[in-house]
Short mmCIF file of C-alpha atoms (C1' of nucleotides) in Angstrom, two decimals:
data_model
loop_
_atom_site.label_atom_id
_atom_site.label_comp_id
_atom_site.label_asym_id
_atom_site.label_seq_id
_atom_site.Cartn_x
_atom_site.Cartn_y
_atom_site.Cartn_z
CA MET A 1 -1.66 27.95 6.84
CA LEU A 2 -4.68 27.34 9.05
CA THR A 3 -4.37 26.09 12.60
CA GLN A 4 -5.63 22.65 13.52
CA ALA A 5 -8.39 24.16 15.61
CA ALA A 6 -9.60 26.31 12.72
CA GLU A 7 -9.66 23.27 10.45
CA ASP A 8 -11.70 21.36 13.01
CA TYR A 9 -14.20 24.20 13.16
CA LEU A 10 -14.62 24.26 9.40
CA LYS A 11 -15.07 20.50 9.30
CA SER A 12 -17.66 20.63 12.07
CA ILE A 13 -19.54 23.48 10.43
CA TYR A 14 -19.68 21.47 7.23
CA LYS A 15 -21.06 18.42 8.98
CA LEU A 16 -23.69 20.36 10.90
CA GLN A 17 -24.65 22.27 7.78
CA GLU A 18 -24.97 18.96 5.93
CA LYS A 19 -27.58 17.79 8.42
CA GLY A 20 -29.72 20.80 7.46
CA GLU A 21 -29.37 22.33 10.91
CA LYS A 22 -28.76 26.04 11.33
CA VAL A 23 -25.27 26.30 12.79
CA SER A 24 -25.55 28.59 15.81
CA THR A 25 -22.60 29.52 17.98
CA GLY A 26 -24.00 27.36 20.75
CA ALA A 27 -24.63 24.33 18.57
CA LEU A 28 -21.12 24.57 17.19
CA ALA A 29 -19.66 24.88 20.66
CA GLU A 30 -21.58 21.86 21.87
CA TYR A 31 -20.53 19.80 18.86
CA LEU A 32 -16.87 20.65 19.46
CA ASP A 33 -17.12 20.29 23.24
CA VAL A 34 -15.99 23.84 23.77
CA LYS A 35 -17.52 26.83 25.57
CA PRO A 36 -19.72 29.13 23.44
CA ALA A 37 -17.33 31.98 24.05
CA SER A 38 -14.53 30.03 22.41
CA ALA A 39 -16.69 29.25 19.41
CA SER A 40 -17.65 32.89 19.22
CA GLY A 41 -14.00 33.88 19.07
CA MET A 42 -13.18 31.40 16.33
CA ILE A 43 -16.24 32.44 14.33
CA LYS A 44 -14.95 35.99 14.35
CA LYS A 45 -11.58 34.81 13.16
CA LEU A 46 -12.89 32.62 10.36
CA LYS A 47 -15.13 35.46 9.27
CA THR A 48 -12.20 37.82 8.78
CA MET A 49 -10.55 35.11 6.68
CA ASN A 50 -13.67 34.97 4.51
CA LEU A 51 -14.10 31.28 5.17
CA ILE A 52 -17.56 31.70 6.72
CA THR A 53 -20.35 34.25 6.89
CA TYR A 54 -22.40 34.84 9.98
CA GLU A 55 -25.82 36.31 10.62
CA ARG A 56 -27.78 36.11 13.84
CA SER A 57 -30.78 34.55 12.17
CA GLU A 58 -28.94 32.24 9.79
CA GLY A 59 -26.06 31.20 11.99
CA VAL A 60 -22.74 30.22 10.39
CA THR A 61 -22.45 29.46 6.67
CA LEU A 62 -19.35 28.27 4.87
CA THR A 63 -18.15 30.37 1.93
CA ASP A 64 -16.86 28.58 -1.16
CA ALA A 65 -13.33 28.92 0.18
CA GLY A 66 -14.43 27.55 3.53
CA SER A 67 -16.24 24.61 1.97
CA GLU A 68 -13.18 23.77 -0.05
CA ILE A 69 -11.02 23.52 3.05
CA ALA A 70 -13.66 21.61 5.01
CA LEU A 71 -13.96 19.07 2.22
CA GLU A 72 -10.22 18.73 2.00
CA ILE A 73 -10.00 17.87 5.70
CA ILE A 74 -12.92 15.45 5.44
CA ARG A 75 -11.21 13.83 2.48
CA HIS A 76 -8.01 13.47 4.47
CA HIS A 77 -9.92 11.96 7.36
CA ARG A 78 -11.84 9.37 5.40
CA LEU A 79 -8.98 8.39 3.17
CA LEU A 80 -6.83 7.91 6.25
CA GLU A 81 -9.49 5.81 7.92
CA LEU A 82 -9.68 3.53 4.93
CA TYR A 83 -5.93 3.37 4.50
CA LEU A 84 -5.28 2.54 8.15
CA ASN A 85 -7.91 -0.16 7.97
CA GLN A 86 -6.92 -1.68 4.63
CA ALA A 87 -3.17 -1.26 4.54
CA LEU A 88 -2.33 -1.61 8.22
CA GLY A 89 -5.24 -3.63 9.51
CA VAL A 90 -6.31 -1.13 12.16
CA PRO A 91 -9.80 -2.26 13.30
CA TRP A 92 -12.65 -0.06 12.11
CA ASP A 93 -13.46 1.09 15.61
CA GLY A 94 -9.98 2.54 16.00
CA VAL A 95 -9.41 4.39 12.76
CA HIS A 96 -11.46 7.47 13.61
CA ASP A 97 -9.29 8.60 16.52
CA GLU A 98 -6.10 8.00 14.57
CA ALA A 99 -7.40 9.91 11.55
CA GLU A 100 -8.57 12.76 13.75
CA VAL A 101 -5.00 13.88 14.34
CA LEU A 102 -3.38 12.73 11.10
CA GLU A 103 -5.90 14.60 8.94
CA HIS A 104 -4.24 17.88 9.90
CA VAL A 105 -0.67 16.92 9.14
CA ILE A 106 -0.73 14.56 6.19
CA SER A 107 0.83 16.00 3.04
CA GLU A 108 -0.87 16.11 -0.34
CA GLU A 109 1.85 13.85 -1.66
CA VAL A 110 1.28 11.11 0.87
CA GLU A 111 -2.46 11.47 0.47
CA ALA A 112 -2.22 11.05 -3.29
CA ARG A 113 -0.16 7.89 -2.81
CA MET A 114 -2.63 6.43 -0.34
CA ASP A 115 -5.43 7.27 -2.75
CA ALA A 116 -3.66 5.45 -5.57
CA TYR A 117 -2.83 2.48 -3.35
CA LEU A 118 -6.50 2.15 -2.45
CA GLY A 119 -7.61 2.46 -6.05
CA TYR A 120 -9.29 5.85 -5.72
CA PRO A 121 -12.02 4.72 -3.35
CA THR A 122 -15.32 6.56 -2.88
CA SER A 123 -16.26 5.53 0.65
CA ASP A 124 -14.54 4.94 3.98
CA PRO A 125 -14.81 1.89 6.30
CA HIS A 126 -18.00 3.30 7.83
CA GLY A 127 -19.64 3.91 4.47
CA SER A 128 -19.17 7.67 4.45
CA PRO A 129 -18.38 9.13 1.04
CA ILE A 130 -14.80 10.24 0.37
CA PRO A 131 -14.76 13.58 -1.49
CA ASP A 132 -12.51 13.45 -4.56
CA LYS A 133 -9.52 15.72 -5.17
CA ASN A 134 -11.84 18.43 -6.47
CA GLY A 135 -14.12 18.23 -3.47
CA VAL A 136 -16.92 16.44 -5.26
CA VAL A 137 -18.90 14.21 -2.92
CA GLN A 138 -20.78 11.22 -4.25
CA GLN A 139 -24.13 11.29 -2.46
CA THR A 140 -26.15 8.13 -1.81
CA GLU A 141 -29.71 7.96 -0.51
CA SER A 142 -30.23 5.84 2.54
CA ILE A 143 -32.69 5.61 5.42
CA PRO A 144 -32.21 4.81 9.10
CA MET A 145 -32.71 1.15 9.94
CA THR A 146 -35.46 2.21 12.37
CA GLU A 147 -37.79 2.73 9.40
CA LEU A 148 -37.65 -0.92 8.35
CA HIS A 149 -40.50 -3.41 8.79
CA SER A 150 -40.59 -7.15 9.25
CA SER A 151 -39.43 -9.29 6.36
CA GLN A 152 -37.69 -6.43 4.54
CA SER A 153 -34.12 -6.98 3.37
CA CYS A 154 -31.53 -4.25 2.88
CA VAL A 155 -27.86 -3.41 2.64
CA VAL A 156 -25.90 -1.49 5.26
CA ALA A 157 -24.92 1.84 3.71
CA GLU A 158 -23.31 3.84 6.49
CA VAL A 159 -22.75 3.90 10.26
CA SER A 160 -21.49 6.60 12.65
CA ASP A 161 -17.72 6.57 12.81
CA ASP A 162 -17.01 8.27 16.12
CA ASP A 163 -18.41 5.82 18.67
CA SER A 164 -15.92 2.99 18.93
CA ALA A 165 -17.98 0.96 21.39
CA LEU A 166 -20.88 1.01 18.94
CA LEU A 167 -18.59 0.00 16.11
CA ARG A 168 -17.18 -2.94 18.06
CA HIS A 169 -20.73 -4.00 18.76
CA LEU A 170 -21.71 -3.81 15.11
CA GLY A 171 -18.54 -5.60 14.15
CA ASN A 172 -19.55 -8.55 16.31
CA PHE A 173 -22.59 -8.97 14.07
CA ASN A 174 -20.64 -8.34 10.88
CA LEU A 175 -22.72 -5.25 10.28
CA TYR A 176 -20.24 -3.57 7.93
CA PRO A 177 -21.26 -1.36 5.01
CA GLY A 178 -22.20 -3.60 2.09
CA THR A 179 -23.55 -6.36 4.32
CA THR A 180 -27.08 -7.58 3.50
CA PHE A 181 -29.55 -8.50 6.22
CA THR A 182 -33.27 -9.25 6.58
CA VAL A 183 -35.60 -8.05 9.32
CA ILE A 184 -37.22 -11.08 10.96
CA ASP A 185 -39.18 -9.18 13.55
CA VAL A 186 -39.71 -5.75 15.05
CA ALA A 187 -40.81 -5.87 18.67
CA PRO A 188 -43.82 -3.63 19.44
CA PHE A 189 -43.67 -0.39 21.46
CA GLU A 190 -40.41 0.80 19.98
CA GLY A 191 -38.75 -2.50 20.72
CA PRO A 192 -35.60 -4.04 19.26
CA PHE A 193 -35.11 -5.51 15.79
CA THR A 194 -34.42 -9.18 15.23
CA ILE A 195 -32.52 -9.64 12.01
CA ASP A 196 -30.92 -12.35 9.94
CA ILE A 197 -27.38 -11.87 8.67
CA ALA A 198 -26.01 -14.66 6.55
CA GLY A 199 -28.11 -17.20 8.43
CA GLN A 200 -27.14 -15.80 11.83
CA GLU A 201 -29.81 -14.25 14.03
CA ALA A 202 -29.09 -11.02 15.88
CA VAL A 203 -31.02 -8.62 18.09
CA ILE A 204 -30.38 -4.93 17.49
CA GLY A 205 -31.64 -2.33 19.93
CA ARG A 206 -33.44 0.78 18.76
CA GLU A 207 -30.71 3.16 19.91
CA VAL A 208 -28.18 1.19 17.92
CA ALA A 209 -30.47 0.93 14.89
CA LYS A 210 -30.70 4.73 14.73
CA HIS A 211 -27.04 4.84 13.81
CA ILE A 212 -27.32 2.34 10.96
CA MET A 213 -28.25 3.79 7.58
CA VAL A 214 -29.42 1.29 4.96
CA ASN A 215 -30.44 1.22 1.30
CA ASN A 216 -31.58 -1.28 -1.31
CA VAL A 217 -34.66 -2.03 0.81
CA LYS A 218 -36.78 -4.90 -0.60
CA ASP A 219 -39.84 -6.79 0.61
CA THR A 220 -39.20 -10.54 0.73
CA MET B 1 2.06 14.59 27.31
CA LEU B 2 5.07 16.45 25.99
CA THR B 3 4.73 19.20 23.40
CA GLN B 4 6.12 18.73 19.93
CA ALA B 5 8.78 21.33 20.58
CA ALA B 6 9.94 19.57 23.73
CA GLU B 7 10.19 16.29 21.84
CA ASP B 8 12.26 17.97 19.15
CA TYR B 9 14.63 19.32 21.77
CA LEU B 10 15.12 15.89 23.33
CA LYS B 11 15.72 14.35 19.92
CA SER B 12 18.25 17.02 19.03
CA ILE B 13 20.05 16.71 22.33
CA TYR B 14 20.31 12.98 21.76
CA LYS B 15 21.79 13.45 18.30
CA LEU B 16 24.30 16.05 19.40
CA GLN B 17 25.25 13.97 22.41
CA GLU B 18 25.74 10.98 20.11
CA LYS B 19 28.34 12.90 18.15
CA GLY B 20 30.32 13.28 21.35
CA GLU B 21 29.89 17.05 21.38
CA LYS B 22 29.11 18.86 24.61
CA VAL B 23 25.59 20.17 24.15
CA SER B 24 25.72 23.86 25.06
CA THR B 25 22.69 26.12 24.97
CA GLY B 26 24.12 27.84 21.93
CA ALA B 27 24.91 24.65 20.04
CA LEU B 28 21.42 23.36 20.69
CA ALA B 29 19.88 26.64 19.56
CA GLU B 30 21.92 26.60 16.37
CA TYR B 31 21.00 22.99 15.63
CA LEU B 32 17.31 23.74 16.07
CA ASP B 33 17.49 27.08 14.24
CA VAL B 34 16.24 28.93 17.28
CA LYS B 35 17.60 31.79 19.33
CA PRO B 36 19.72 30.88 22.37
CA ALA B 37 17.16 32.48 24.65
CA SER B 38 14.50 30.08 23.44
CA ALA B 39 16.77 27.10 24.00
CA SER B 40 17.59 28.44 27.42
CA GLY B 41 13.91 28.54 28.31
CA MET B 42 13.25 25.04 27.10
CA ILE B 43 16.30 23.70 28.91
CA LYS B 44 14.89 25.08 32.13
CA LYS B 45 11.56 23.41 31.44
CA LEU B 46 13.03 20.02 30.56
CA LYS B 47 15.18 20.21 33.68
CA THR B 48 12.15 20.59 35.94
CA MET B 49 10.67 17.53 34.25
CA ASN B 50 13.84 15.60 35.07
CA LEU B 51 14.41 14.77 31.42
CA ILE B 52 17.81 16.46 31.30
CA THR B 53 20.48 17.74 33.64
CA TYR B 54 22.42 20.87 33.02
CA GLU B 55 25.76 22.18 34.19
CA ARG B 56 27.64 25.11 32.75
CA SER B 57 30.76 23.09 32.10
CA GLU B 58 29.08 19.90 30.91
CA GLY B 59 26.18 21.39 28.98
CA VAL B 60 22.95 19.43 28.64
CA THR B 61 22.79 15.70 29.40
CA LEU B 62 19.76 13.47 28.93
CA THR B 63 18.55 11.57 31.98
CA ASP B 64 17.39 7.98 31.49
CA ALA B 65 13.81 9.21 31.20
CA GLY B 66 14.89 11.81 28.66
CA SER B 67 16.86 9.27 26.63
CA GLU B 68 13.88 6.98 26.55
CA ILE B 69 11.68 9.65 25.03
CA ALA B 70 14.35 10.79 22.58
CA LEU B 71 14.82 7.23 21.35
CA GLU B 72 11.09 6.77 21.02
CA ILE B 73 10.84 9.82 18.77
CA ILE B 74 13.84 8.75 16.74
CA ARG B 75 12.30 5.31 16.35
CA HIS B 76 9.06 6.89 15.16
CA HIS B 77 10.95 9.03 12.68
CA ARG B 78 13.03 6.28 11.13
CA LEU B 79 10.27 3.73 11.02
CA LEU B 80 8.06 6.31 9.32
CA GLU B 81 10.77 7.11 6.80
CA LEU B 82 11.13 3.48 5.89
CA TYR B 83 7.39 2.90 5.81
CA LEU B 84 6.69 5.89 3.59
CA ASN B 85 9.42 4.77 1.24
CA GLN B 86 8.59 1.06 1.14
CA ALA B 87 4.83 1.02 1.45
CA LEU B 88 3.90 4.22 -0.33
CA GLY B 89 6.85 4.74 -2.62
CA VAL B 90 7.77 8.19 -1.34
CA PRO B 91 11.25 8.94 -2.73
CA TRP B 92 14.04 8.80 -0.18
CA ASP B 93 14.74 12.50 -0.47
CA GLY B 94 11.19 13.30 0.63
CA VAL B 95 10.63 11.01 3.57
CA HIS B 96 12.52 13.07 6.14
CA ASP B 97 10.25 16.11 5.98
CA GLU B 98 7.14 13.96 6.10
CA ALA B 99 8.42 11.98 9.07
CA GLU B 100 9.42 15.16 10.85
CA VAL B 101 5.80 16.02 11.57
CA LEU B 102 4.31 12.53 11.74
CA GLU B 103 6.80 11.35 14.37
CA HIS B 104 5.01 13.46 16.96
CA VAL B 105 1.49 12.26 16.28
CA ILE B 106 1.72 8.62 15.26
CA SER B 107 0.19 6.23 17.81
CA GLU B 108 1.97 3.24 19.27
CA GLU B 109 -0.63 1.01 17.65
CA VAL B 110 -0.01 2.31 14.15
CA GLU B 111 3.71 2.22 14.72
CA ALA B 112 3.57 -1.41 15.83
CA ARG B 113 1.64 -2.28 12.68
CA MET B 114 4.10 -0.49 10.41
CA ASP B 115 6.93 -2.26 12.23
CA ALA B 116 5.29 -5.64 11.62
CA TYR B 117 4.53 -4.79 7.99
CA LEU B 118 8.18 -3.95 7.43
CA GLY B 119 9.37 -7.12 9.16
CA TYR B 120 10.91 -5.41 12.21
CA PRO B 121 13.63 -3.58 10.29
CA THR B 122 16.84 -2.29 11.90
CA SER B 123 17.72 0.58 9.59
CA ASP B 124 15.96 3.35 7.70
CA PRO B 125 16.31 4.31 3.99
CA HIS B 126 19.39 6.40 4.79
CA GLY B 127 21.07 3.62 6.71
CA SER B 128 20.45 5.04 10.18
CA PRO B 129 19.68 2.43 12.84
CA ILE B 130 16.07 2.12 14.02
CA PRO B 131 15.93 1.71 17.81
CA ASP B 132 13.77 -1.25 18.81
CA LYS B 133 10.69 -1.03 21.04
CA ASN B 134 12.94 -1.07 24.12
CA GLY B 135 15.15 1.71 22.84
CA VAL B 136 18.05 -0.56 21.96
CA VAL B 137 20.07 0.80 19.06
CA GLN B 138 22.11 -1.50 16.89
CA GLN B 139 25.41 0.30 16.37
CA THR B 140 27.55 -0.24 13.30
CA GLU B 141 31.06 1.06 12.79
CA SER B 142 31.60 3.06 9.65
CA ILE B 143 33.99 5.72 8.42
CA PRO B 144 33.46 8.77 6.23
CA MET B 145 34.12 8.14 2.54
CA THR B 146 36.74 10.89 2.67
CA GLU B 147 39.13 8.46 4.40
CA LEU B 148 39.19 6.07 1.47
CA HIS B 149 42.13 5.64 -0.89
CA SER B 150 42.43 4.59 -4.50
CA SER B 151 41.42 1.03 -5.36
CA GLN B 152 39.62 0.42 -2.11
CA SER B 153 36.12 -1.01 -2.29
CA CYS B 154 33.42 -0.53 0.31
CA VAL B 155 29.72 -0.58 1.04
CA VAL B 156 27.59 2.50 1.69
CA ALA B 157 26.45 2.34 5.34
CA GLU B 158 24.69 5.61 6.01
CA VAL B 159 24.06 9.06 4.55
CA SER B 160 22.60 12.27 6.03
CA ASP B 161 18.84 12.24 5.81
CA ASP B 162 17.98 15.91 6.04
CA ASP B 163 19.41 17.38 2.84
CA SER B 164 17.04 16.40 0.06
CA ALA B 165 19.13 17.96 -2.71
CA LEU B 166 22.08 15.85 -1.59
CA LEU B 167 19.91 12.74 -1.47
CA ARG B 168 18.62 13.32 -4.99
CA HIS B 169 22.20 13.71 -6.12
CA LEU B 170 23.27 10.46 -4.46
CA GLY B 171 20.20 8.74 -5.86
CA ASN B 172 21.32 9.61 -9.36
CA PHE B 173 24.43 7.52 -8.76
CA ASN B 174 22.53 4.75 -6.99
CA LEU B 175 24.47 5.51 -3.84
CA TYR B 176 21.96 3.90 -1.46
CA PRO B 177 22.95 2.11 1.76
CA GLY B 178 24.07 -1.41 0.87
CA THR B 179 25.52 -0.37 -2.48
CA THR B 180 29.10 -1.44 -3.14
CA PHE B 181 31.54 0.80 -4.98
CA THR B 182 35.29 1.01 -5.65
CA VAL B 183 37.48 4.09 -5.54
CA ILE B 184 39.20 4.49 -8.89
CA ASP B 185 41.00 7.70 -8.10
CA VAL B 186 41.32 10.45 -5.51
CA ALA B 187 42.34 13.78 -7.01
CA PRO B 188 45.22 15.51 -5.14
CA PHE B 189 44.84 18.61 -2.95
CA GLU B 190 41.53 17.57 -1.39
CA GLY B 191 40.05 16.89 -4.78
CA PRO B 192 37.03 14.81 -5.77
CA PHE B 193 36.72 11.01 -5.77
CA THR B 194 36.23 9.04 -8.95
CA ILE B 195 34.44 5.83 -8.19
CA ASP B 196 33.03 2.78 -9.92
CA ILE B 197 29.50 1.65 -9.10
CA ALA B 198 28.32 -1.47 -10.88
CA GLY B 199 30.47 -0.61 -13.89
CA GLN B 200 29.39 3.00 -13.98
CA GLU B 201 31.92 5.72 -13.34
CA ALA B 202 30.98 8.69 -11.11
CA VAL B 203 32.73 11.74 -9.69
CA ILE B 204 31.92 12.59 -6.10
CA GLY B 205 33.02 15.90 -4.63
CA ARG B 206 34.67 16.13 -1.24
CA GLU B 207 31.77 17.99 0.40
CA VAL B 208 29.40 15.29 -0.73
CA ALA B 209 31.77 12.49 0.30
CA LYS B 210 31.82 13.85 3.86
CA HIS B 211 28.19 12.88 4.17
CA ILE B 212 28.68 9.30 3.03
CA MET B 213 29.61 6.80 5.72
CA VAL B 214 30.97 3.47 4.51
CA ASN B 215 32.09 0.13 5.93
CA ASN B 216 33.41 -3.21 4.69
CA VAL B 217 36.45 -1.42 3.29
CA LYS B 218 38.75 -3.74 1.31
CA ASP B 219 41.88 -3.24 -0.78
CA THR B 220 41.43 -4.63 -4.28
"C1'" DA C 1 -45.33 46.23 26.59
"C1'" DA C 2 -42.61 44.32 30.23
"C1'" DA C 3 -40.21 40.68 32.08
"C1'" DT C 4 -38.05 36.37 31.84
"C1'" DT C 5 -35.10 33.27 29.49
"C1'" DA C 6 -31.83 32.01 26.09
"C1'" DA C 7 -28.08 33.01 23.04
"C1'" DT C 8 -24.13 35.55 22.09
"C1'" DT C 9 -20.32 38.58 22.76
"C1'" DT C 10 -16.82 40.95 25.32
"C1'" DA C 11 -13.34 41.23 28.78
"C1'" DG C 12 -9.76 39.45 31.38
"C1'" DG C 13 -6.69 35.31 32.44
"C1'" DC C 14 -3.75 31.20 31.62
"C1'" DA C 15 -0.30 28.43 29.15
"C1'" DT C 16 2.83 27.46 25.31
"C1'" DA C 17 6.57 28.82 22.41
"C1'" DC C 18 8.55 31.95 19.82
"C1'" DC C 19 11.13 36.55 19.34
"C1'" DT C 20 14.60 40.77 20.44
"C1'" DA C 21 17.38 43.34 23.43
"C1'" DA C 22 19.69 44.05 27.62
"C1'" DA C 23 22.04 42.20 31.62
"C1'" DT C 24 24.80 38.93 33.62
"C1'" DT C 25 28.31 35.43 34.22
"C1'" DA C 26 32.40 32.75 32.51
"C1'" DT C 27 36.38 32.26 30.07
"C1'" DA C 28 40.36 33.95 27.62
"C1'" DT C 29 43.80 37.06 26.57
"C1'" DA C 30 46.83 40.88 27.33
"C1'" DT D 1 44.92 41.04 37.54
"C1'" DA D 2 42.10 43.61 34.55
"C1'" DT D 3 39.77 43.76 30.39
"C1'" DA D 4 37.75 42.01 26.26
"C1'" DT D 5 35.01 38.40 24.24
"C1'" DA D 6 31.86 34.76 24.29
"C1'" DA D 7 28.08 32.26 26.29
"C1'" DT D 8 24.03 32.34 28.85
"C1'" DT D 9 20.08 34.09 31.20
"C1'" DT D 10 16.50 37.32 32.20
"C1'" DA D 11 13.02 40.56 30.96
"C1'" DG D 12 9.49 42.04 28.10
"C1'" DG D 13 6.72 41.41 23.93
"C1'" DT D 14 4.09 38.62 20.12
"C1'" DA D 15 0.52 35.19 18.81
"C1'" DT D 16 -2.63 31.16 19.37
"C1'" DG D 17 -6.41 28.95 21.68
"C1'" DC D 18 -8.39 27.71 25.58
"C1'" DC D 19 -11.04 29.10 29.92
"C1'" DT D 20 -14.64 31.69 33.26
"C1'" DA D 21 -17.55 35.36 34.35
"C1'" DA D 22 -19.98 39.39 33.28
"C1'" DA D 23 -22.44 42.18 29.95
"C1'" DT D 24 -25.20 42.59 26.18
"C1'" DT D 25 -28.63 41.44 22.74
"C1'" DA D 26 -32.52 38.76 20.93
"C1'" DA D 27 -36.54 35.98 21.41
"C1'" DT D 28 -40.38 34.32 24.20
"C1'" DT D 29 -43.85 34.43 27.29
"C1'" DT D 30 -47.10 36.58 30.32
#
DNA sequence: AAATTAATTTAGGCATACCTAAATTATATA
DNA sequence: TATATAATTTAGGTATGCCTAAATTAATTT
């Protein structure tokens, strides 16, 4: 059995790798809020377990075995987020922290039952895809809201899950995945977006907009 | 924050204390399947935290602060057992092991939501009382099934929760808490019990009967 | 090519929680 | 009372995972 820390490393490596970044010891340490030396030690350990490979130029790369575990943890996390939200009514800005600890201890049996209860869902409350039992991830193309222009409409696809203040803010505007909105105006010089959501007007700052991924963009 | 191990010690001390036994280092070690030296070390630690007192003659005693924590963990455990069984359909012989790890990581928020979902229940799937938020335990008087005589009827009050093979066995006879049955016959020389449950006849061995607590005993 | 800067690794420490084995302290029994 | 037995504690060792600080290696820049 892997330790919780090791699982967190694999999950983080997967996420960084997904972004297309080369996963250096330092980048990994920063992501995990840990000193580079600690990351270095864990990298050595995961390497001996054949869960990652490491080369100075390439950085860390997950092996197939490593990917499998990373995806399993991510699946646990996202399924838990959705379950806590749907079954227990935990607000979407609170599910991440809860899932962060439960993901390491939940059994396959309980997970399977939550999965069935939820009807084998494919995305979590923040719009992130939930890998299936075989680790297959359903990818969707989306673009950051910052690339939108005036009078374009779109659907919220995904938002960051780890900043609860941001999530509460988005929740106030009903900016959940699946919600449709139209850009009324984009202020010049990198200014904020004014949008229309179900008849309601809202102003969304640039920094916030960066964290909102959208799709189904249409000119109106 | 206490460690998981420390919480397990407090919980175990509470349970042993509840039985009226004097909680010696050795008894505690045996209960936790740990060497006496390990228990000795933890006792020292818990003592410095003022969660227990210790005297050679008396053994370990929980302080008020220690009791509070023990009851909180027990509440987590039993509420989780009931939730897993009711909300997710985990069979009653499987909930103990699941709860054993979750009890240490579940948040107060999630617990409160499970509690509300279940309608503020007072006993778990095995009939054990669930302490309320303030640590108040609703006590019920019950006697071991082994004290019953022929033609007495009774209601199952509580069964041990940690032996899954036993629980599966009892489940086969529908011997869940709340179930009524009548003793048809008690074989002589410490022999097995023949009982009637909803018209069905079943033979229950003495060793098994020891683990079944009953109440509402009536002569028929 | 040499020197500066950045990234990485090693070395040494801390805390938790477990273990075994030996020493100690109580409690019975003869 | 002295000895045997049982219970308990101490001492020393394991492993994990974190830390800081120093040493090393690689990549830039001059």
